[in-house]
Amino acid sequence: MKKYILLFLLFAVFSKSVAQELHRDSMKSQSIKEVIIIGTNKISLKEEKQLGSIDEYLQKSAKIDMVKRGTYAWEPLINSMPTERTLLTIDGMRIFGACTDKMDPITSYVEVSNLSEAVVSSGQDGSCHGSTIGGAVDLKRNSSKFGAQKLNATLNSGFESVNLQKIFGAGLTFKNEKFYSDANFMLRDAENYIAGNNTEIPFSQFSKLNVSGITGIKIGENKLLEASVIYDKASDVGYPALTMDVSLAKALITSLKFQILPSSGFMKDWETKIYYNTITHRMDDTKRSNVAIHMNMPGWSETFGYYSHLKTNLKNHEFLFNLNGFYNTSTAEMTMYPKDPNESIMFMYTWPKVRTFFQGIYAEDQLKINENSSFKFSLSAGYHRNSVESEFGLNSLQIFYPNLPAQKDRFLKSFAANYFDQKNSWEYGFGAGFGDRAPSVSEGYGFYLFNSMENYDYIGNPTLKNESSVEGNAFVGVKTKKITAKLSSSYFFISNYIVGEILTSAAPMTIGARGVKIYKALENATIFNISLDTEIKLLPSLKWNSQLVYSSGKDFSKENLPFISPLSYRSALKFDQNKFTAAVSVEGNSKHANFAPKFGEIFKDAYVVSNLNFGYLFSFNQVRVLTKAGVENIFNSYYSTYSDWNNMPRTGRNFVFNMNASF
């Protein structure tokens, strides 16, 4: 409690101090959302590593951390909460991974060439497309707009020394007054990476192909029809922190959108989309030595969905309504092959063909009180149904829940209220909200899911109540000619907090496991986050950017929650003049003393790493070529962080080269 009081005092002092040296500067919007610019379609000197992964872009946000099980497909945490408590969408589309070990968050099925930006929302501000506790990330597709006829091509190439990663991509865009089309692809191929002590980390290689297309047609004066597709295939993906690798992770993501953009009147924007996506994910351990029993663990996820998104204006009110729904089927299997040919092959469903149906409605009203202040109120309601289609899988769960029905219905709801104010060059806001969520497929219906960090098998619990959260948030920001700063904080009181607890009456299925855990609901838990982002213009061409983040998480008995970051920081000096850019940066964490041993966490030392990069933009008539080169982890430090699964070390010194050409 003393820590919270001190941090809020800091908040108050900051608010007073920034108010004393302000000048008038209109803010573009009064919102607690954060937008991260992504993409390869635009040449940008500001981006240090334009061909970095989606994960590397997202972790720049103070609200996002990453759980790393290797160098591929990191799991995003929003406000210190994992994907069960958050919402990840692609252009508003619901997509569900097919891996019981969370090896395939939906961010792994897109590429920087597909996207233009990521919109990060905190808490119930992210409930537009479904229920959430921690917040949401919506990955926005990159597409052209109607306009004068133009054909443009891009070519991208990159190399990283730490794992000999080769990157190659290309894109083609065309537009005129009634038609536009974008197509692109990206290839990545990487070998095992080298840690800071020059040790090769086996089973950390990966190969990935991504192809994307989007086409729009004007079918009326203010009407648009747009079709899009993403095909993503990763193969031979190693996960050094886990006991299994991935031979195939494949996704097909499709959508058809109809949009009306009236030039005037009550309706501002009406967008309706139908979509379909399917994911195939195959885990195996055929390349691992000393395996006690060989296992094959494929998974499938298939989703049909839609949303209809309406924006309207009425006097001082800006209304947003979203009617949305989806139907998902998640299936995962495990087949075990004993070394003794006389023993029988064993089979089980780890996700027993769980079908999830959701129908929700979201409404938002942003009221403009005056030129400087506004109030936003939102609420949502949803019907959620799970049903188990596999009789064999249902019978397996009935070992633990004898009277378990095949179907479970839930009602989900949320509401939030936020106030924003801007005076001269400073702004502030505060708000509160409530929301709940249904247990995930693993939490509700998982069957002997092995957690290698805790060394326990997990059993789902279909009888769990909805997990709910009451939250509060606040921010204050300032923007002068030389200084931009923003201090943000959030607090979550989560009831029926879902975690695993030891089940002494069951024996583990995994050879060598310590035992079995079953998902239970703790009475409550609390999570607190505070961050400070600053930018100081030292000279016209020289800026100093810094970020400081602190988090705390406790359950009702004051024990630490897992994956709560210690004090973390980033700081960078950036020079940008004409066509040349350079930056030197440091990033690190304090020691991780508030770890959660019952969830497999251990004490971690503090660390700091240094990075350097520079770039130059070449122009040849209509051709622009941006070259970027740099070094990450300059001093080849050996370290791991609180979010590295099974204490897996991070990458060592890495020489990076990126080239982006636009024709």
mmCIF file of C-alpha atoms in Angstrom, residues 456 500-505 514-518 520:
data_model
loop_
_atom_site.group_PDB
_atom_site.id
_atom_site.type_symbol
_atom_site.label_atom_id
_atom_site.label_comp_id
_atom_site.label_asym_id
_atom_site.label_seq_id
_atom_site.Cartn_x
_atom_site.Cartn_y
_atom_site.Cartn_z
ATOM 1 C CA TYR A 456 2.316 -29.956 -13.646
ATOM 2 C CA GLY A 500 -4.295 -23.687 -11.147
ATOM 3 C CA GLU A 501 -4.339 -25.391 -7.738
ATOM 4 C CA ILE A 502 -2.865 -28.796 -6.899
ATOM 5 C CA LEU A 503 -5.246 -31.764 -7.137
ATOM 6 C CA THR A 504 -3.767 -34.413 -4.846
ATOM 7 C CA SER A 505 -6.281 -37.113 -5.807
ATOM 8 C CA ARG A 514 5.259 -33.256 -10.189
ATOM 9 C CA GLY A 515 1.511 -33.765 -10.143
ATOM 10 C CA VAL A 516 -1.825 -32.439 -11.420
ATOM 11 C CA LYS A 517 -3.377 -28.994 -11.077
ATOM 12 C CA ILE A 518 -6.992 -28.113 -11.675
ATOM 13 C CA LYS A 520 -9.898 -22.948 -9.591
#
